[in-house]
mmCIF file with all atom_site columns, C-alpha atoms in Angstrom:
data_model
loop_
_atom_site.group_PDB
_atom_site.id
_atom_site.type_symbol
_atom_site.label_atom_id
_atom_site.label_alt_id
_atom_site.label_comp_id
_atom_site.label_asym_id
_atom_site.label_entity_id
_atom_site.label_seq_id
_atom_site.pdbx_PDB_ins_code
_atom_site.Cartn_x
_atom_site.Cartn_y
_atom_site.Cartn_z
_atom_site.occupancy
_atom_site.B_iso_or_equiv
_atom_site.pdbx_formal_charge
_atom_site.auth_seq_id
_atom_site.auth_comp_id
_atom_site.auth_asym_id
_atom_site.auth_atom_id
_atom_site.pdbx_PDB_model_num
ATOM 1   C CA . UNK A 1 1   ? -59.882 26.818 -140.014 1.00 82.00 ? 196 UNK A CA 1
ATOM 2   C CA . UNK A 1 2   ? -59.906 28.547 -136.767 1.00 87.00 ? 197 UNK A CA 1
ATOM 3   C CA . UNK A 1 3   ? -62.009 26.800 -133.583 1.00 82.00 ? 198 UNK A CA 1
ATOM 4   C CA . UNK A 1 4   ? -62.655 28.730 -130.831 1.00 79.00 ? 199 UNK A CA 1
ATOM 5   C CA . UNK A 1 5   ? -65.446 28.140 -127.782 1.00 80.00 ? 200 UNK A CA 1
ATOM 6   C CA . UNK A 1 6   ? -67.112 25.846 -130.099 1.00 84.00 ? 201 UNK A CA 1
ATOM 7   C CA . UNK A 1 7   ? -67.573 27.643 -133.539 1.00 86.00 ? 202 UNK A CA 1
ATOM 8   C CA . UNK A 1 8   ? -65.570 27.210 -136.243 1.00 90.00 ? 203 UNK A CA 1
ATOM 9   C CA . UNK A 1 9   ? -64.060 30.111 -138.109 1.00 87.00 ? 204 UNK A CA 1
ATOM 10  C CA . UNK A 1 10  ? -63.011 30.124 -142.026 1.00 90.00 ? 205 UNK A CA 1
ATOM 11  C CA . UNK A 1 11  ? -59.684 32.280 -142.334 1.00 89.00 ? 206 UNK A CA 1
ATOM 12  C CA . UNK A 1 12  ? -57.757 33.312 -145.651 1.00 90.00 ? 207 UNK A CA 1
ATOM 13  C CA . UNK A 1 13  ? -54.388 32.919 -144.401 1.00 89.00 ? 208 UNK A CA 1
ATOM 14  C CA . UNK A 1 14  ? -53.986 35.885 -146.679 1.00 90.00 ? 209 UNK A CA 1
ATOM 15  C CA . UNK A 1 15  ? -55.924 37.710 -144.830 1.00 92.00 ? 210 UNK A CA 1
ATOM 16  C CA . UNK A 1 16  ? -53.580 37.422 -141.333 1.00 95.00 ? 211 UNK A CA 1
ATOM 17  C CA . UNK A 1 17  ? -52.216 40.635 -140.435 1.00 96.00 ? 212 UNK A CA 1
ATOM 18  C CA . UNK A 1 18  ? -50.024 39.013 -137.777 1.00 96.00 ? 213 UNK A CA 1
ATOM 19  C CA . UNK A 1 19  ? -49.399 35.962 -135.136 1.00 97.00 ? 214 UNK A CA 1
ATOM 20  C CA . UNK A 1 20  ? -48.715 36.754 -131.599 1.00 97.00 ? 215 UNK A CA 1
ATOM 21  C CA . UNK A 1 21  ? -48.255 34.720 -128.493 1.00 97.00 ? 216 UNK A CA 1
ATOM 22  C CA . UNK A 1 22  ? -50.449 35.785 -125.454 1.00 96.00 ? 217 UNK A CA 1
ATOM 23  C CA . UNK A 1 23  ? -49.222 33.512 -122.582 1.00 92.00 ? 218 UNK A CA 1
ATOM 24  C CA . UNK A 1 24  ? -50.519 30.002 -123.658 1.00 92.00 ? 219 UNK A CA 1
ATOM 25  C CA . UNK A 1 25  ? -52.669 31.210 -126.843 1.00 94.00 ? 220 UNK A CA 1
ATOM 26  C CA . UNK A 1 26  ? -51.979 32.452 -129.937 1.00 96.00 ? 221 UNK A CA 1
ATOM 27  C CA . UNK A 1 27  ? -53.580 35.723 -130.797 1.00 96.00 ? 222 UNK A CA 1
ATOM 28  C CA . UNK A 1 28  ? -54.500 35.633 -134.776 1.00 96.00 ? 223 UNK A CA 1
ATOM 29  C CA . UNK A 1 29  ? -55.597 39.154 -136.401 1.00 96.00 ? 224 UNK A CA 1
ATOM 30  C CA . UNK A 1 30  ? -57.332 39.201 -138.917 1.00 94.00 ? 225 UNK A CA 1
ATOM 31  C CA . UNK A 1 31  ? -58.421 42.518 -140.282 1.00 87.00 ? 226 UNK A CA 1
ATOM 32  C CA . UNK A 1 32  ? -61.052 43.815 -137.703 1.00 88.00 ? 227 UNK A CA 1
ATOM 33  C CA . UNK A 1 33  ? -60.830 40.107 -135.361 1.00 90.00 ? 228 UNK A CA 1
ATOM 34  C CA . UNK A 1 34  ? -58.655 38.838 -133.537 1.00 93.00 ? 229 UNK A CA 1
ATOM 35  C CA . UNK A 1 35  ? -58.875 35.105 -132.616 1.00 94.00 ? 230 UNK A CA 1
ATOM 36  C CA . UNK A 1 36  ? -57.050 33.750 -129.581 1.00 94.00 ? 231 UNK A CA 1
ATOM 37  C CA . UNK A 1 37  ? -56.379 29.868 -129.602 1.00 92.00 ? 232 UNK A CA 1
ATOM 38  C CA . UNK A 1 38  ? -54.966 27.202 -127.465 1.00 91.00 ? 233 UNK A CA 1
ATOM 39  C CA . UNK A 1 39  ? -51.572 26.427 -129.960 1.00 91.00 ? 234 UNK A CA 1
ATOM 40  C CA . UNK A 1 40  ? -47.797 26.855 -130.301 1.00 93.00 ? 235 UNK A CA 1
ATOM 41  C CA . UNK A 1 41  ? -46.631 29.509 -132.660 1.00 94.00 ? 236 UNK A CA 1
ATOM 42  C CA . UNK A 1 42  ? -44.519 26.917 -134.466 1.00 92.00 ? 237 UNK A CA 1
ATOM 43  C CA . UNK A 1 43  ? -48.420 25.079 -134.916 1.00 92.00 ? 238 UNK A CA 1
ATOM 44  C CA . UNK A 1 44  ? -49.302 28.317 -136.204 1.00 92.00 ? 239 UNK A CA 1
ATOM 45  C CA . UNK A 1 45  ? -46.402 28.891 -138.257 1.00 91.00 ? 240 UNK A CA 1
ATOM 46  C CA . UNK A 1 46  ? -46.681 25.344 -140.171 1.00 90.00 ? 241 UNK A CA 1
ATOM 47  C CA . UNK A 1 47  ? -49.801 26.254 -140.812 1.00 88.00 ? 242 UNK A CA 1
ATOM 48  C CA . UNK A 1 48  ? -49.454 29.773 -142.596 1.00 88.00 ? 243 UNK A CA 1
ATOM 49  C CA . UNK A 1 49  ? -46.163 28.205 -144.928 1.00 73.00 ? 244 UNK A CA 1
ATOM 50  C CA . UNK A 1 50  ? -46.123 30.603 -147.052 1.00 75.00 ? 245 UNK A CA 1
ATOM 51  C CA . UNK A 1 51  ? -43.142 32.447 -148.197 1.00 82.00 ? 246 UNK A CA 1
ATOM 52  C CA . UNK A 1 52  ? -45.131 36.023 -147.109 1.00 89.00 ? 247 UNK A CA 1
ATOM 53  C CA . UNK A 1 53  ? -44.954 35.384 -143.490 1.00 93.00 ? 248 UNK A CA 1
ATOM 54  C CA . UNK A 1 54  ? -42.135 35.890 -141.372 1.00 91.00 ? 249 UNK A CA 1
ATOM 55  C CA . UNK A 1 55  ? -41.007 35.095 -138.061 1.00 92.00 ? 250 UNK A CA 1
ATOM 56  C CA . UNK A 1 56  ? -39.490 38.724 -136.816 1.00 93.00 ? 251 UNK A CA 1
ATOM 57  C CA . UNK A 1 57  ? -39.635 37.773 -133.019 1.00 94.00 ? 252 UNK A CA 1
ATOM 58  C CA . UNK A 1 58  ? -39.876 34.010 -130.864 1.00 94.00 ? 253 UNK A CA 1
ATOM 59  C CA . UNK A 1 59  ? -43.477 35.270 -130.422 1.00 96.00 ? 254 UNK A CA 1
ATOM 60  C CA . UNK A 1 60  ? -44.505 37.016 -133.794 1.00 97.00 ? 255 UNK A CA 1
ATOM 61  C CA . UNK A 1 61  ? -45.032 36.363 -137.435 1.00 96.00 ? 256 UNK A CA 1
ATOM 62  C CA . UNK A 1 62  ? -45.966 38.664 -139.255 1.00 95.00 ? 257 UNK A CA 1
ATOM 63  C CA . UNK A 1 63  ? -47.626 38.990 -143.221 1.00 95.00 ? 258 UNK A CA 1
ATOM 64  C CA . UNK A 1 64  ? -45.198 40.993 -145.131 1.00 92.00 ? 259 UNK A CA 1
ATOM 65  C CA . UNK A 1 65  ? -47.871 41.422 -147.633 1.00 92.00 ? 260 UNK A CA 1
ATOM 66  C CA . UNK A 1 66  ? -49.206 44.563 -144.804 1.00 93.00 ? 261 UNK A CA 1
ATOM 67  C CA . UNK A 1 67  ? -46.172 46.198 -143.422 1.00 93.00 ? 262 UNK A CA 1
ATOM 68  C CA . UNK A 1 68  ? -46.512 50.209 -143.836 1.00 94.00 ? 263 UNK A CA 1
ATOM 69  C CA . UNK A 1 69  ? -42.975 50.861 -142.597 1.00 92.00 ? 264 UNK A CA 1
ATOM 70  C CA . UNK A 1 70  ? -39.876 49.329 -141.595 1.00 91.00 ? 265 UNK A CA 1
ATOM 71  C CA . UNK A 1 71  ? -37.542 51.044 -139.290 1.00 92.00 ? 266 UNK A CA 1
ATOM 72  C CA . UNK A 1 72  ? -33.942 50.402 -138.580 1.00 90.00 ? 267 UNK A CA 1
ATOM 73  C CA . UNK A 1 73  ? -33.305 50.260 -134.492 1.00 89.00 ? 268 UNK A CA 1
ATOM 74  C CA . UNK A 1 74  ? -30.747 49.962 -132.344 1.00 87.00 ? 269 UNK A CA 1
ATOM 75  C CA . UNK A 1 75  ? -28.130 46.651 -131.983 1.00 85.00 ? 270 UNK A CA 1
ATOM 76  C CA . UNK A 1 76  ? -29.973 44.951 -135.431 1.00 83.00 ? 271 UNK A CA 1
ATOM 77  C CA . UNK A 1 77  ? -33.326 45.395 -134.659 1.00 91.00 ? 272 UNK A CA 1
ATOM 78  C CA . UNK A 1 78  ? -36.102 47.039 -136.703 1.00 92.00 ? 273 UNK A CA 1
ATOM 79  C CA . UNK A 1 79  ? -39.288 48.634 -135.776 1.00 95.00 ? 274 UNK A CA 1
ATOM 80  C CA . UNK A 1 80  ? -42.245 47.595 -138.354 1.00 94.00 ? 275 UNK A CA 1
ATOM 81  C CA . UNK A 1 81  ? -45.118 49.023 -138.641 1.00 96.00 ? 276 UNK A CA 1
ATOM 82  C CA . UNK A 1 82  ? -48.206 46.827 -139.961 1.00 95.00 ? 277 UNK A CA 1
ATOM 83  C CA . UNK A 1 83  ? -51.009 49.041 -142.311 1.00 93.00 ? 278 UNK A CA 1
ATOM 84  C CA . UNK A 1 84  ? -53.610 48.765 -139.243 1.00 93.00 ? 279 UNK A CA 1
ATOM 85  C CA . UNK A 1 85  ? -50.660 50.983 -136.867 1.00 94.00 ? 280 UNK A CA 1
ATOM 86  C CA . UNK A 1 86  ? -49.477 47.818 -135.279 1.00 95.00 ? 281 UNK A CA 1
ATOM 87  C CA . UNK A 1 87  ? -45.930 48.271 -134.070 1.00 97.00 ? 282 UNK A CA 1
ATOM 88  C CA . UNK A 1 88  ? -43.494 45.280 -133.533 1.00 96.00 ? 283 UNK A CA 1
ATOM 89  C CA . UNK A 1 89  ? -39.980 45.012 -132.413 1.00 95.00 ? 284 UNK A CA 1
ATOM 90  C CA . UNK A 1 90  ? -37.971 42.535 -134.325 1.00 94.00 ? 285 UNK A CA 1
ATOM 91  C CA . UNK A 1 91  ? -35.581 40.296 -132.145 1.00 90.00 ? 286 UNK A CA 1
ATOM 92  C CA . UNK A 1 92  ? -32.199 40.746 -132.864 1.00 88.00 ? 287 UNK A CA 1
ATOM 93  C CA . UNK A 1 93  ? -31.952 36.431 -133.602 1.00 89.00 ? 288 UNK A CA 1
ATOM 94  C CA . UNK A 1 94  ? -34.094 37.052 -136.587 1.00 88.00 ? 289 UNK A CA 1
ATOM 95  C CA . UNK A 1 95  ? -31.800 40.262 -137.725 1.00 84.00 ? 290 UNK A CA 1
ATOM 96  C CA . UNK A 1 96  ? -30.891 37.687 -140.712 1.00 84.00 ? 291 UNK A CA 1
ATOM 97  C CA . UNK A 1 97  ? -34.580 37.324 -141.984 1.00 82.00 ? 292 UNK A CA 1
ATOM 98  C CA . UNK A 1 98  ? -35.221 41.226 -141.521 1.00 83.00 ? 293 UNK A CA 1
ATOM 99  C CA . UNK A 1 99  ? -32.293 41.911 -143.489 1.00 81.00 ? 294 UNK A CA 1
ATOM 100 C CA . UNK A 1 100 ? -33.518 38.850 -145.750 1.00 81.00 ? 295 UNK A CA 1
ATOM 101 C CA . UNK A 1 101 ? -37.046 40.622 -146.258 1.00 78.00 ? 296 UNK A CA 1
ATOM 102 C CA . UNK A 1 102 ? -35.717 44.211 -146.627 1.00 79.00 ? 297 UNK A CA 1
ATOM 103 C CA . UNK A 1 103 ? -33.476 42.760 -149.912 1.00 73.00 ? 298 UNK A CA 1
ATOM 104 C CA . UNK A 1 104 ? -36.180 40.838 -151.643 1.00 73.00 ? 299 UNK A CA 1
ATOM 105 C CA . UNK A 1 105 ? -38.056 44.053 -150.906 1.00 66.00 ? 300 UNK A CA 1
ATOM 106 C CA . UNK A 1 106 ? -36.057 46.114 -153.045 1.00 63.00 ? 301 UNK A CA 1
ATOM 107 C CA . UNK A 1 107 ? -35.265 43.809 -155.441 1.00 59.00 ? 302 UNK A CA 1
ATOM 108 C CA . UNK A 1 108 ? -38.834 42.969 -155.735 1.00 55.00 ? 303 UNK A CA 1
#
């Protein structure tokens, strides 16, 4: 459930593309929307505890379930591309949970 300006929003967690910080809101896509609340990303990330969303970034998560592409960069990080054309850079703290992702990946 997602409440913003007064109305009340019903929201598949499957359905979330990605979870970005904008200053003191979280930005929630969701296919075509975007919702931007008044939380923490840790709020956010509780919230969406599945095992398909990762934290690539101290201000994204990201659904697995939608990433087109994953690029190796430079010093551990990785470029990913989400199905809508999204690009993020990973951070190279969460190199560990990229590298994580990119195994169960294959062996998946």
């Amino acid at each position: 459930i997602i409440e913003v300006g007064g109305r009340v929003s019903f929201v598949d967690p499957l359905e979330v593309e990605y979870v970005e910080v904008d200053r003191n809101y979280v930005v929630i896509a969701v296919g075509q929307h975007s919702y931007k609340v008044r939380a923490t990303l840790g709020e956010i990330a509780e919230r969406l505890s599945l095992p398909r969303f990762v934290r690539i970034h101290r201000s994204v998560i990201i659904n697995t379930a939608v990433i087109a592409s994953v690029e190796k960069w430079f010093h551990g990080e990785y470029v990913i591309t989400m199905r809508s054309g999204r690009k993020f850079t990973s951070g190279r703290t969460y190199r560990h949970r990229m590298q994580g992702l990119l195994l169960r990946r294959r062996c998946g």
